[in-house]
mmCIF file of C-alpha atoms and ligand atoms in Angstrom:
data_model
loop_
_atom_site.group_PDB
_atom_site.id
_atom_site.type_symbol
_atom_site.label_atom_id
_atom_site.label_comp_id
_atom_site.label_asym_id
_atom_site.label_seq_id
_atom_site.Cartn_x
_atom_site.Cartn_y
_atom_site.Cartn_z
ATOM 1 C CA MET A 29 -57.232 9.950 43.598
ATOM 2 C CA ASP A 30 -56.798 6.150 43.672
ATOM 3 C CA ALA A 31 -53.882 3.816 42.963
ATOM 4 C CA HIS A 32 -54.068 4.401 39.247
ATOM 5 C CA GLY A 33 -53.187 8.104 39.730
ATOM 6 C CA GLU A 34 -55.084 11.213 38.482
ATOM 7 C CA VAL A 35 -57.788 10.090 36.004
ATOM 8 C CA GLY A 36 -58.961 12.832 33.673
ATOM 9 C CA ARG A 37 -62.462 13.796 33.283
ATOM 10 C CA PRO A 38 -64.230 13.401 29.981
ATOM 11 C CA GLY A 39 -65.356 16.680 28.489
ATOM 12 C CA ARG A 40 -66.674 17.880 25.388
ATOM 13 C CA ILE A 41 -68.379 15.150 23.084
ATOM 14 C CA LEU A 42 -66.354 14.790 19.958
ATOM 15 C CA ILE A 43 -68.434 11.975 18.367
ATOM 16 C CA SER A 44 -71.935 11.108 19.716
ATOM 17 C CA ARG A 45 -73.150 7.580 20.183
ATOM 18 C CA HIS A 46 -75.471 8.071 17.492
ATOM 19 C CA GLU A 47 -72.819 9.399 14.975
ATOM 20 C CA ILE A 48 -70.753 6.271 16.118
ATOM 21 C CA ALA A 49 -73.690 3.931 15.493
ATOM 22 C CA ALA A 50 -74.438 5.489 11.957
ATOM 23 C CA ARG A 51 -70.807 5.124 10.863
ATOM 24 C CA VAL A 52 -70.416 1.652 12.139
ATOM 25 C CA ALA A 53 -73.366 0.478 10.252
ATOM 26 C CA GLU A 54 -71.985 1.907 7.008
ATOM 27 C CA LEU A 55 -68.468 0.354 7.812
ATOM 28 C CA GLY A 56 -70.254 -2.860 8.512
ATOM 29 C CA LEU A 57 -72.139 -2.698 4.903
ATOM 30 C CA THR A 58 -68.954 -1.766 3.035
ATOM 31 C CA ILE A 59 -67.136 -4.750 4.613
ATOM 32 C CA ARG A 60 -70.021 -7.074 3.863
ATOM 33 C CA ARG A 61 -70.004 -6.210 0.208
ATOM 34 C CA ASP A 62 -66.257 -6.432 -0.024
ATOM 35 C CA TYR A 63 -66.067 -9.768 1.682
ATOM 36 C CA ALA A 64 -69.103 -11.278 0.185
ATOM 37 C CA GLY A 65 -68.604 -15.045 -0.455
ATOM 38 C CA ARG A 66 -65.470 -15.206 1.822
ATOM 39 C CA PHE A 67 -65.371 -16.088 5.600
ATOM 40 C CA PRO A 68 -63.093 -13.488 7.149
ATOM 41 C CA LEU A 69 -61.427 -13.472 10.535
ATOM 42 C CA PHE A 70 -62.135 -10.383 12.430
ATOM 43 C CA VAL A 71 -59.121 -9.690 14.864
ATOM 44 C CA GLY A 72 -59.751 -7.012 17.602
ATOM 45 C CA VAL A 73 -57.055 -5.446 19.137
ATOM 46 C CA LEU A 74 -57.175 -5.416 23.049
ATOM 47 C CA LYS A 75 -58.245 -3.484 24.829
ATOM 48 C CA GLY A 76 -59.333 -0.493 23.296
ATOM 49 C CA ALA A 77 -60.974 -1.965 20.141
ATOM 50 C CA ILE A 78 -63.342 -4.346 22.215
ATOM 51 C CA VAL A 79 -66.395 -2.175 22.059
ATOM 52 C CA PHE A 80 -65.855 -1.233 18.264
ATOM 53 C CA ALA A 81 -65.139 -4.895 17.365
ATOM 54 C CA ALA A 82 -68.379 -6.261 18.898
ATOM 55 C CA ASP A 83 -70.520 -3.700 17.163
ATOM 56 C CA LEU A 84 -68.655 -3.806 13.774
ATOM 57 C CA PHE A 85 -68.546 -7.693 13.821
ATOM 58 C CA ARG A 86 -72.321 -7.612 14.094
ATOM 59 C CA ALA A 87 -72.910 -4.866 11.461
ATOM 60 C CA ALA A 88 -70.933 -6.642 8.959
ATOM 61 C CA ALA A 89 -73.264 -9.876 9.631
ATOM 62 C CA LEU A 90 -70.920 -12.125 7.537
ATOM 63 C CA PRO A 91 -70.253 -15.821 8.145
ATOM 64 C CA ALA A 92 -67.063 -14.666 9.929
ATOM 65 C CA SER A 93 -65.075 -15.702 13.088
ATOM 66 C CA LEU A 94 -63.757 -13.251 15.733
ATOM 67 C CA ASP A 95 -60.520 -13.377 17.848
ATOM 68 C CA PHE A 96 -58.452 -10.945 19.924
ATOM 69 C CA MET A 97 -54.848 -10.034 20.193
ATOM 70 C CA GLY A 98 -53.530 -8.008 22.991
ATOM 71 C CA VAL A 99 -50.860 -5.257 22.316
ATOM 72 C CA SER A 100 -50.010 -2.393 24.420
ATOM 73 C CA SER A 101 -47.997 0.695 23.337
ATOM 74 C CA TYR A 102 -49.067 3.574 25.653
ATOM 75 C CA GLY A 103 -47.420 4.102 29.070
ATOM 76 C CA ALA A 104 -49.388 5.583 31.985
ATOM 77 C CA GLY A 105 -49.537 9.037 30.433
ATOM 78 C CA GLN A 106 -51.238 10.313 27.371
ATOM 79 C CA ARG A 107 -48.625 9.661 24.744
ATOM 80 C CA PRO A 108 -47.320 6.404 23.257
ATOM 81 C CA SER A 109 -43.994 5.311 24.915
ATOM 82 C CA GLY A 110 -42.805 4.270 21.595
ATOM 83 C CA SER A 111 -42.405 0.370 22.207
ATOM 84 C CA VAL A 112 -45.046 -2.068 21.293
ATOM 85 C CA ARG A 113 -45.562 -5.193 23.311
ATOM 86 C CA LEU A 114 -47.702 -8.311 22.768
ATOM 87 C CA THR A 115 -49.844 -9.037 25.861
ATOM 88 C CA ALA A 116 -52.052 -11.759 24.358
ATOM 89 C CA ASP A 117 -51.862 -13.993 21.327
ATOM 90 C CA LEU A 118 -54.545 -15.151 18.934
ATOM 91 C CA SER A 119 -56.302 -18.488 19.821
ATOM 92 C CA MET A 120 -56.179 -19.809 16.418
ATOM 93 C CA SER A 121 -54.199 -20.064 13.183
ATOM 94 C CA ILE A 122 -54.691 -17.494 10.640
ATOM 95 C CA GLU A 123 -53.043 -19.484 7.677
ATOM 96 C CA GLY A 124 -55.011 -18.962 4.559
ATOM 97 C CA ARG A 125 -57.609 -16.755 6.196
ATOM 98 C CA ASP A 126 -58.696 -13.230 5.216
ATOM 99 C CA VAL A 127 -57.931 -11.358 8.279
ATOM 100 C CA ILE A 128 -59.653 -7.955 9.291
ATOM 101 C CA ILE A 129 -57.683 -6.149 12.039
ATOM 102 C CA ILE A 130 -60.126 -4.084 14.096
ATOM 103 C CA GLU A 131 -58.471 -1.095 16.027
ATOM 104 C CA ASP A 132 -60.083 1.688 17.948
ATOM 105 C CA ILE A 133 -57.442 4.367 17.087
ATOM 106 C CA VAL A 134 -54.239 4.885 14.897
ATOM 107 C CA ASP A 135 -52.101 7.399 16.385
ATOM 108 C CA THR A 136 -48.259 6.996 15.492
ATOM 109 C CA GLY A 137 -48.929 3.916 13.486
ATOM 110 C CA ARG A 138 -46.497 1.829 15.596
ATOM 111 C CA THR A 139 -48.847 -0.635 16.920
ATOM 112 C CA ILE A 140 -50.486 -1.367 13.589
ATOM 113 C CA GLY A 141 -47.260 -1.601 11.791
ATOM 114 C CA TYR A 142 -46.142 -4.076 14.355
ATOM 115 C CA LEU A 143 -49.331 -6.149 14.093
ATOM 116 C CA ARG A 144 -49.228 -6.295 10.379
ATOM 117 C CA ARG A 145 -45.628 -7.440 10.217
ATOM 118 C CA ASN A 146 -46.524 -10.072 13.009
ATOM 119 C CA LEU A 147 -49.569 -11.394 11.409
ATOM 120 C CA ALA A 148 -47.964 -11.460 7.842
ATOM 121 C CA THR A 149 -45.285 -14.076 9.126
ATOM 122 C CA ARG A 150 -48.285 -16.371 9.827
ATOM 123 C CA HIS A 151 -49.347 -16.661 6.033
ATOM 124 C CA PRO A 152 -52.826 -15.351 5.897
ATOM 125 C CA ARG A 153 -54.586 -14.914 2.571
ATOM 126 C CA SER A 154 -54.957 -11.201 3.085
ATOM 127 C CA ILE A 155 -54.819 -8.645 5.816
ATOM 128 C CA ALA A 156 -57.029 -5.471 6.040
ATOM 129 C CA LEU A 157 -57.286 -2.886 8.636
ATOM 130 C CA CYS A 158 -60.423 -1.219 9.913
ATOM 131 C CA VAL A 159 -59.838 1.629 12.214
ATOM 132 C CA LEU A 160 -62.574 3.774 14.001
ATOM 133 C CA LEU A 161 -60.427 6.826 14.591
ATOM 134 C CA ASP A 162 -57.509 8.099 12.547
ATOM 135 C CA LYS A 163 -55.324 10.701 14.213
ATOM 136 C CA VAL A 164 -53.767 11.618 10.822
ATOM 137 C CA ALA A 165 -51.340 14.438 12.209
ATOM 138 C CA ARG A 166 -49.589 12.168 14.734
ATOM 139 C CA ARG A 167 -48.530 9.470 12.178
ATOM 140 C CA GLU A 168 -44.822 8.396 12.395
ATOM 141 C CA VAL A 169 -45.207 4.973 10.510
ATOM 142 C CA ASP A 170 -46.696 4.808 7.226
ATOM 143 C CA VAL A 171 -49.255 2.012 7.555
ATOM 144 C CA PRO A 172 -52.113 1.341 4.992
ATOM 145 C CA VAL A 173 -55.442 1.709 6.534
ATOM 146 C CA ASP A 174 -58.309 0.089 4.608
ATOM 147 C CA TYR A 175 -61.350 1.247 6.401
ATOM 148 C CA VAL A 176 -61.608 4.469 8.576
ATOM 149 C CA GLY A 177 -64.381 5.703 10.788
ATOM 150 C CA PHE A 178 -63.480 9.203 11.492
ATOM 151 C CA ALA A 179 -60.372 11.296 11.006
ATOM 152 C CA ILE A 180 -60.040 13.164 14.306
ATOM 153 C CA PRO A 181 -57.657 16.083 15.295
ATOM 154 C CA ASP A 182 -54.705 15.693 17.880
ATOM 155 C CA GLU A 183 -56.782 15.335 21.054
ATOM 156 C CA PHE A 184 -56.756 12.830 23.675
ATOM 157 C CA VAL A 185 -60.147 10.971 23.565
ATOM 158 C CA VAL A 186 -61.915 8.535 25.740
ATOM 159 C CA GLY A 187 -65.131 6.445 25.565
ATOM 160 C CA TYR A 188 -66.317 3.565 23.294
ATOM 161 C CA GLY A 189 -63.453 1.537 24.296
ATOM 162 C CA LEU A 190 -60.768 4.239 24.704
ATOM 163 C CA ASP A 191 -59.498 4.882 28.229
ATOM 164 C CA HIS A 192 -57.318 7.173 30.313
ATOM 165 C CA ARG A 193 -55.453 5.054 32.829
ATOM 166 C CA GLY A 194 -57.801 2.270 32.325
ATOM 167 C CA TYR A 195 -60.892 4.348 32.881
ATOM 168 C CA HIS A 196 -63.830 5.668 30.678
ATOM 169 C CA ARG A 197 -63.679 2.647 28.329
ATOM 170 C CA ASN A 198 -67.465 2.106 29.037
ATOM 171 C CA LEU A 199 -68.775 5.609 27.860
ATOM 172 C CA ARG A 200 -71.084 5.388 24.971
ATOM 173 C CA ASP A 201 -69.876 8.682 23.342
ATOM 174 C CA ILE A 202 -66.257 9.602 22.322
ATOM 175 C CA ALA A 203 -65.295 12.723 24.437
ATOM 176 C CA VAL A 204 -62.222 14.764 24.702
ATOM 177 C CA LEU A 205 -60.322 14.449 28.003
ATOM 178 C CA GLU A 206 -60.344 17.776 30.098
ATOM 179 C CA PRO A 207 -57.021 18.891 30.855
ATOM 180 C CA THR A 208 -55.966 18.208 34.538
ATOM 181 C CA GLU A 209 -55.301 21.094 36.674
ATOM 182 C CA ALA A 210 -51.887 21.922 37.793
ATOM 183 C CA PRO A 211 -51.321 21.120 41.490
HETATM 184 C C1 PRP B 313 -53.839 2.395 21.757
HETATM 185 C C2 PRP B 313 -54.739 1.984 20.795
HETATM 186 C C3 PRP B 313 -53.844 1.385 19.717
HETATM 187 C C4 PRP B 313 -52.667 2.146 19.917
HETATM 188 C C5 PRP B 313 -52.492 3.190 18.835
HETATM 189 O O1 PRP B 313 -53.710 1.278 22.608
HETATM 190 O O2 PRP B 313 -55.813 1.055 21.185
HETATM 191 O O3 PRP B 313 -53.644 0.032 19.875
HETATM 192 O O4 PRP B 313 -52.667 2.725 21.067
HETATM 193 O O5 PRP B 313 -51.442 3.984 19.049
HETATM 194 P P1 PRP B 313 -50.104 3.979 17.981
HETATM 195 O O6 PRP B 313 -50.681 4.071 16.527
HETATM 196 O O7 PRP B 313 -49.382 5.271 18.339
HETATM 197 O O8 PRP B 313 -49.359 2.718 18.114
HETATM 198 P P2 PRP B 313 -53.167 1.162 24.107
HETATM 199 O O9 PRP B 313 -51.709 0.946 24.028
HETATM 200 O O10 PRP B 313 -53.408 2.511 24.805
HETATM 201 O O11 PRP B 313 -53.669 -0.054 24.842
HETATM 202 P P3 PRP B 313 -55.313 -0.376 24.919
HETATM 203 O O12 PRP B 313 -55.889 -0.663 23.621
HETATM 204 O O13 PRP B 313 -55.394 -1.483 25.910
HETATM 205 O O14 PRP B 313 -56.071 0.852 25.739
#
């Protein structure tokens, strides 16, 4: 393989690009309704949420701003390492703002638990979480999720922002990673 090790192949499509687009449009409309008359700040969580954030931000079509935060929890493997690390901070103050965190996936809940605690110390007016994929069965930390795209089974998925070892984020569909063959 290459310097990044063995990269798995995307297999069966779990959620097609058409299903994603339809759901993102619905989520956008719901958020547009819920935040009518307000000027929320969408916070995309790097890197996985970048594609979803770009689409949802446009679908909501609100007078809103967009910023990003970098957080990393997974090691090189397919499971979270348990520790959460801030890799990039926001570029603006969120004091008094209505913040909507945009995540691609909630797995154990550690990342979003950390983010909610971190952002709460900055005195926003409100914090909500919009997640595209919710791997409910894997939850270890109880975190409130306000908007969910799809509940999914405990399978490693790639595409639409989600990666395996840095690859496959640019796939338009969400696919299940094929198991790597034993050497
Ligand atoms: C993934 C995903 C979430 C987090 C969810 O990020 O984007 O941020 O893991 O897992 P958790 O609920 O168990 O904390 P990852 O660390 O893979 O980084 P990436 O977004 O840059 O791919």
